[in-house]
PDB file of C-alpha atoms in Angstrom:
ATOM      1  CA  MET A 478     112.689  38.255 117.409  1.00 43.00           C
ATOM      2  CA  ILE A 479     109.197  37.423 118.705  1.00 47.00           C
ATOM      3  CA  ALA A 480     107.772  39.709 121.382  1.00 48.00           C
ATOM      4  CA  ILE A 481     106.236  37.889 124.322  1.00 50.00           C
ATOM      5  CA  SER A 482     103.295  39.660 125.891  1.00 59.00           C
ATOM      6  CA  ALA A 483     103.552  40.545 129.549  1.00 80.00           C
ATOM      7  CA  PHE A 484      99.761  40.237 129.636  1.00 91.00           C
ATOM      8  CA  PRO A 485      98.881  36.763 128.337  1.00 94.00           C
ATOM      9  CA  ILE A 486      95.359  35.922 127.254  1.00 96.00           C
ATOM     10  CA  ASN A 487      94.548  32.258 126.719  1.00 97.00           C
ATOM     11  CA  TRP A 488      91.362  31.217 124.936  1.00 97.00           C
ATOM     12  CA  VAL A 489      89.563  28.291 126.560  1.00 97.00           C
ATOM     13  CA  LEU A 490      86.802  28.446 123.944  1.00 97.00           C
ATOM     14  CA  VAL A 491      87.794  30.558 120.946  1.00 95.00           C
ATOM     15  CA  GLN A 492      85.960  33.893 120.810  1.00 96.00           C
ATOM     16  CA  ASP A 493      83.845  32.811 123.790  1.00 97.00           C
ATOM     17  CA  LEU A 494      85.830  32.244 126.991  1.00 98.00           C
ATOM     18  CA  ALA A 495      89.375  33.381 127.836  1.00 98.00           C
ATOM     19  CA  LEU A 496      91.448  33.594 130.983  1.00 97.00           C
ATOM     20  CA  GLY A 497      94.537  35.300 132.243  1.00 97.00           C
ATOM     21  CA  PRO A 498      95.959  37.457 135.021  1.00 96.00           C
ATOM     22  CA  ALA A 499      94.248  40.531 136.408  1.00 96.00           C
ATOM     23  CA  PRO A 500      94.393  43.514 134.077  1.00 97.00           C
ATOM     24  CA  ALA A 501      96.270  46.295 135.845  1.00 94.00           C
ATOM     25  CA  ALA A 502      96.848  48.931 133.168  1.00 94.00           C
ATOM     26  CA  THR A 503      95.028  50.624 130.318  1.00 94.00           C
ATOM     27  CA  ARG A 504      97.244  48.762 127.834  1.00 94.00           C
ATOM     28  CA  HIS A 505      95.844  45.493 129.251  1.00 96.00           C
ATOM     29  CA  LEU A 506      92.306  46.712 128.566  1.00 97.00           C
ATOM     30  CA  ASN A 507      93.360  47.698 125.058  1.00 96.00           C
ATOM     31  CA  ARG A 508      94.637  44.161 124.536  1.00 96.00           C
ATOM     32  CA  LEU A 509      91.359  42.666 125.792  1.00 97.00           C
ATOM     33  CA  GLU A 510      89.417  44.834 123.340  1.00 97.00           C
ATOM     34  CA  ALA A 511      91.780  43.896 120.512  1.00 96.00           C
ATOM     35  CA  GLU A 512      91.017  40.222 121.249  1.00 96.00           C
ATOM     36  CA  GLY A 513      87.286  40.929 120.947  1.00 97.00           C
ATOM     37  CA  ILE A 514      86.502  40.504 124.640  1.00 98.00           C
ATOM     38  CA  THR A 515      83.427  42.416 125.822  1.00 98.00           C
ATOM     39  CA  ALA A 516      82.986  41.211 129.418  1.00 98.00           C
ATOM     40  CA  VAL A 517      85.241  40.595 132.432  1.00 98.00           C
ATOM     41  CA  LEU A 518      84.684  38.298 135.426  1.00 98.00           C
ATOM     42  CA  SER A 519      87.028  39.188 138.295  1.00 97.00           C
ATOM     43  CA  LEU A 520      87.604  36.511 140.938  1.00 97.00           C
ATOM     44  CA  CYS A 521      89.996  38.449 143.183  1.00 94.00           C
ATOM     45  CA  SER A 522      89.477  41.389 145.504  1.00 91.00           C
ATOM     46  CA  THR A 523      90.484  44.932 144.638  1.00 91.00           C
ATOM     47  CA  GLU A 524      92.911  44.721 147.583  1.00 92.00           C
ATOM     48  CA  GLU A 525      94.676  41.831 145.856  1.00 92.00           C
ATOM     49  CA  LYS A 526      94.864  43.626 142.509  1.00 91.00           C
ATOM     50  CA  ALA A 527      93.342  47.001 141.730  1.00 91.00           C
ATOM     51  CA  ALA A 528      91.540  47.280 138.404  1.00 92.00           C
ATOM     52  CA  PRO A 529      92.321  50.033 135.908  1.00 94.00           C
ATOM     53  CA  PRO A 530      89.950  52.955 136.518  1.00 92.00           C
ATOM     54  CA  ASP A 531      88.148  52.619 133.177  1.00 95.00           C
ATOM     55  CA  LEU A 532      87.542  48.852 133.295  1.00 96.00           C
ATOM     56  CA  GLU A 533      83.831  49.160 134.088  1.00 95.00           C
ATOM     57  CA  GLU A 534      83.346  51.860 131.452  1.00 96.00           C
ATOM     58  CA  ARG A 535      84.776  49.673 128.696  1.00 97.00           C
ATOM     59  CA  PHE A 536      83.488  46.193 129.597  1.00 98.00           C
ATOM     60  CA  TYR A 537      80.526  44.454 131.193  1.00 98.00           C
ATOM     61  CA  CYS A 538      81.962  43.493 134.584  1.00 97.00           C
ATOM     62  CA  ARG A 539      81.233  41.313 137.595  1.00 97.00           C
ATOM     63  CA  ARG A 540      83.431  40.768 140.640  1.00 97.00           C
ATOM     64  CA  LEU A 541      83.018  37.732 142.855  1.00 96.00           C
ATOM     65  CA  VAL A 542      85.885  37.097 145.260  1.00 94.00           C
ATOM     66  CA  LEU A 543      86.817  33.407 145.510  1.00 92.00           C
ATOM     67  CA  GLN A 544      89.223  31.975 148.050  1.00 86.00           C
ATOM     68  CA  ASP A 545      92.646  30.738 146.986  1.00 83.00           C
ATOM     69  CA  HIS A 546      95.453  28.983 148.879  1.00 80.00           C
ATOM     70  CA  ARG A 547      96.318  32.215 150.751  1.00 80.00           C
ATOM     71  CA  SER A 548      92.779  32.919 151.964  1.00 72.00           C
ATOM     72  CA  GLN A 549      91.157  32.236 155.284  1.00 71.00           C
ATOM     73  CA  GLY A 550      88.462  29.608 154.892  1.00 74.00           C
ATOM     74  CA  THR A 551      87.702  27.365 151.957  1.00 82.00           C
ATOM     75  CA  LEU A 552      85.816  27.867 148.742  1.00 88.00           C
ATOM     76  CA  SER A 553      82.262  26.504 148.845  1.00 92.00           C
ATOM     77  CA  ILE A 554      80.274  24.861 146.075  1.00 93.00           C
ATOM     78  CA  GLY A 555      77.710  27.649 146.522  1.00 94.00           C
ATOM     79  CA  LEU A 556      80.279  30.327 145.720  1.00 95.00           C
ATOM     80  CA  LEU A 557      81.537  28.347 142.734  1.00 96.00           C
ATOM     81  CA  GLU A 558      77.922  28.088 141.510  1.00 95.00           C
ATOM     82  CA  GLN A 559      77.599  31.884 141.883  1.00 97.00           C
ATOM     83  CA  ALA A 560      80.721  32.321 139.747  1.00 97.00           C
ATOM     84  CA  LEU A 561      79.222  30.070 137.053  1.00 97.00           C
ATOM     85  CA  ALA A 562      75.957  32.046 137.156  1.00 97.00           C
ATOM     86  CA  ALA A 563      77.902  35.319 136.779  1.00 98.00           C
ATOM     87  CA  LEU A 564      79.840  33.824 133.863  1.00 98.00           C
ATOM     88  CA  ALA A 565      76.606  32.712 132.177  1.00 97.00           C
ATOM     89  CA  GLU A 566      75.152  36.213 132.541  1.00 98.00           C
ATOM     90  CA  LEU A 567      78.289  37.894 131.178  1.00 98.00           C
ATOM     91  CA  ARG A 568      78.423  35.541 128.182  1.00 97.00           C
ATOM     92  CA  SER A 569      75.146  37.057 126.976  1.00 97.00           C
ATOM     93  CA  HIS A 570      77.219  40.184 126.187  1.00 97.00           C
ATOM     94  CA  GLY A 571      79.904  38.402 124.150  1.00 97.00           C
ATOM     95  CA  PRO A 572      83.332  36.871 124.821  1.00 98.00           C
ATOM     96  CA  VAL A 573      84.299  36.831 128.505  1.00 98.00           C
ATOM     97  CA  PHE A 574      87.730  37.196 130.104  1.00 98.00           C
ATOM     98  CA  VAL A 575      87.940  35.417 133.496  1.00 98.00           C
ATOM     99  CA  HIS A 576      90.760  36.424 135.804  1.00 97.00           C
ATOM    100  CA  CYS A 577      92.142  36.175 139.302  1.00 96.00           C
ATOM    101  CA  VAL A 578      95.490  37.676 140.318  1.00 94.00           C
ATOM    102  CA  ALA A 579      97.839  35.379 138.401  1.00 94.00           C
ATOM    103  CA  ALA A 580      95.473  32.985 136.556  1.00 95.00           C
ATOM    104  CA  ILE A 581      96.850  29.959 138.373  1.00 95.00           C
ATOM    105  CA  GLU A 582      94.109  28.728 140.724  1.00 95.00           C
ATOM    106  CA  ARG A 583      90.757  30.489 140.681  1.00 96.00           C
ATOM    107  CA  SER A 584      90.210  31.492 137.057  1.00 97.00           C
ATOM    108  CA  PRO A 585      91.301  28.075 135.701  1.00 97.00           C
ATOM    109  CA  LEU A 586      89.019  26.439 138.290  1.00 97.00           C
ATOM    110  CA  VAL A 587      85.993  28.424 137.102  1.00 98.00           C
ATOM    111  CA  CYS A 588      86.835  27.625 133.476  1.00 98.00           C
ATOM    112  CA  MET A 589      87.156  23.926 134.327  1.00 97.00           C
ATOM    113  CA  ALA A 590      83.800  24.039 136.117  1.00 97.00           C
ATOM    114  CA  TRP A 591      82.262  25.744 133.083  1.00 97.00           C
ATOM    115  CA  LEU A 592      83.546  23.022 130.756  1.00 96.00           C
ATOM    116  CA  MET A 593      82.246  20.323 133.083  1.00 95.00           C
ATOM    117  CA  ARG A 594      78.867  22.009 133.541  1.00 94.00           C
ATOM    118  CA  GLU A 595      78.222  23.000 129.944  1.00 93.00           C
ATOM    119  CA  TYR A 596      79.898  20.156 128.057  1.00 92.00           C
ATOM    120  CA  GLY A 597      79.692  17.278 130.523  1.00 91.00           C
ATOM    121  CA  ILE A 598      83.398  16.521 130.394  1.00 93.00           C
ATOM    122  CA  SER A 599      85.109  14.883 133.341  1.00 94.00           C
ATOM    123  CA  ARG A 600      87.137  16.754 135.926  1.00 95.00           C
ATOM    124  CA  GLN A 601      90.343  15.116 134.682  1.00 95.00           C
ATOM    125  CA  ASN A 602      89.616  15.939 131.044  1.00 96.00           C
ATOM    126  CA  ALA A 603      88.808  19.536 131.986  1.00 96.00           C
ATOM    127  CA  LEU A 604      92.108  19.786 133.887  1.00 97.00           C
ATOM    128  CA  ASP A 605      94.080  18.187 131.046  1.00 97.00           C
ATOM    129  CA  TYR A 606      92.505  20.554 128.533  1.00 97.00           C
ATOM    130  CA  LEU A 607      93.164  23.645 130.662  1.00 97.00           C
ATOM    131  CA  LEU A 608      96.794  22.579 131.081  1.00 97.00           C
ATOM    132  CA  GLN A 609      97.077  22.508 127.277  1.00 97.00           C
ATOM    133  CA  VAL A 610      95.493  25.905 126.600  1.00 97.00           C
ATOM    134  CA  HIS A 611      96.757  27.596 129.774  1.00 96.00           C
ATOM    135  CA  PRO A 612      99.955  25.907 131.024  1.00 93.00           C
ATOM    136  CA  GLY A 613      99.990  27.895 134.293  1.00 91.00           C
ATOM    137  CA  THR A 614      96.861  26.097 135.508  1.00 96.00           C
ATOM    138  CA  SER A 615      97.333  24.791 139.055  1.00 95.00           C
ATOM    139  CA  PRO A 616      94.145  24.629 141.121  1.00 93.00           C
ATOM    140  CA  SER A 617      94.584  23.422 144.686  1.00 91.00           C
ATOM    141  CA  ALA A 618      93.686  19.882 145.714  1.00 91.00           C
ATOM    142  CA  ALA A 619      90.748  21.297 147.701  1.00 91.00           C
ATOM    143  CA  HIS A 620      89.495  23.132 144.608  1.00 92.00           C
ATOM    144  CA  LEU A 621      89.739  19.972 142.517  1.00 93.00           C
ATOM    145  CA  MET A 622      87.790  18.042 145.158  1.00 93.00           C
ATOM    146  CA  LEU A 623      85.119  20.753 145.110  1.00 93.00           C
ATOM    147  CA  LEU A 624      84.511  19.976 141.438  1.00 94.00           C
ATOM    148  CA  THR A 625      83.259  16.508 142.398  1.00 91.00           C
ATOM    149  CA  GLN A 626      80.194  18.251 143.915  1.00 91.00           C
ATOM    150  CA  LEU A 627      79.373  20.108 140.704  1.00 89.00           C
ATOM    151  CA  LYS A 628      76.230  19.105 138.830  1.00 80.00           C
ATOM    152  CA  THR A 629      77.205  18.666 135.197  1.00 75.00           C
ATOM    153  CA  ALA A 630      75.462  18.330 131.858  1.00 64.00           C
ATOM    154  CA  ALA A 631      75.270  15.189 129.799  1.00 64.00           C
ATOM    155  CA  PRO A 632      78.438  14.770 127.723  1.00 65.00           C
ATOM    156  CA  MET A 633      78.418  16.593 124.411  1.00 59.00           C
ATOM    157  CA  GLU A 634      80.918  17.577 121.765  1.00 59.00           C
ATOM    158  CA  LEU A 635      83.337  20.334 122.749  1.00 58.00           C
ATOM    159  CA  LYS A 636      84.090  22.656 119.842  1.00 57.00           C
ATOM    160  CA  ILE A 637      87.304  24.510 120.605  1.00 57.00           C
ATOM    161  CA  ALA A 638      88.251  26.037 117.268  1.00 51.00           C
TER     162      ALA A 638
END
């Protein structure tokens, strides 16, 4: 019988960028360390999901709260750009785990934006790829439209394995 983890981690770029739900227990942090992750980008508020008390002692961390479908207001391109800047800074410390509460809207959106920005792939290709590596991906229509405002790099080869 194969055990299915209650704390899934999906690699977007192997040993570079991963995403999943918010870590809520020490065993989740242990799993992140076992995967080789050294930094965590949190996209939800502590009111939405409290972090384990030792998260910031064990990982390089940044928290930037992005709006999702339940939030008042809409996500701006400026806030998405801030998330990408935070991700770039964290990547200097090693593999990064990006999370929101359930890894459905916000964390996949930031990963899609990263792929578009860094590798010049189209919004549709970024979405298709995220759906393959993280089947729970479901950014809102407004979030997908926001990606049309993103300045992206010239297309280049995406090395995923």
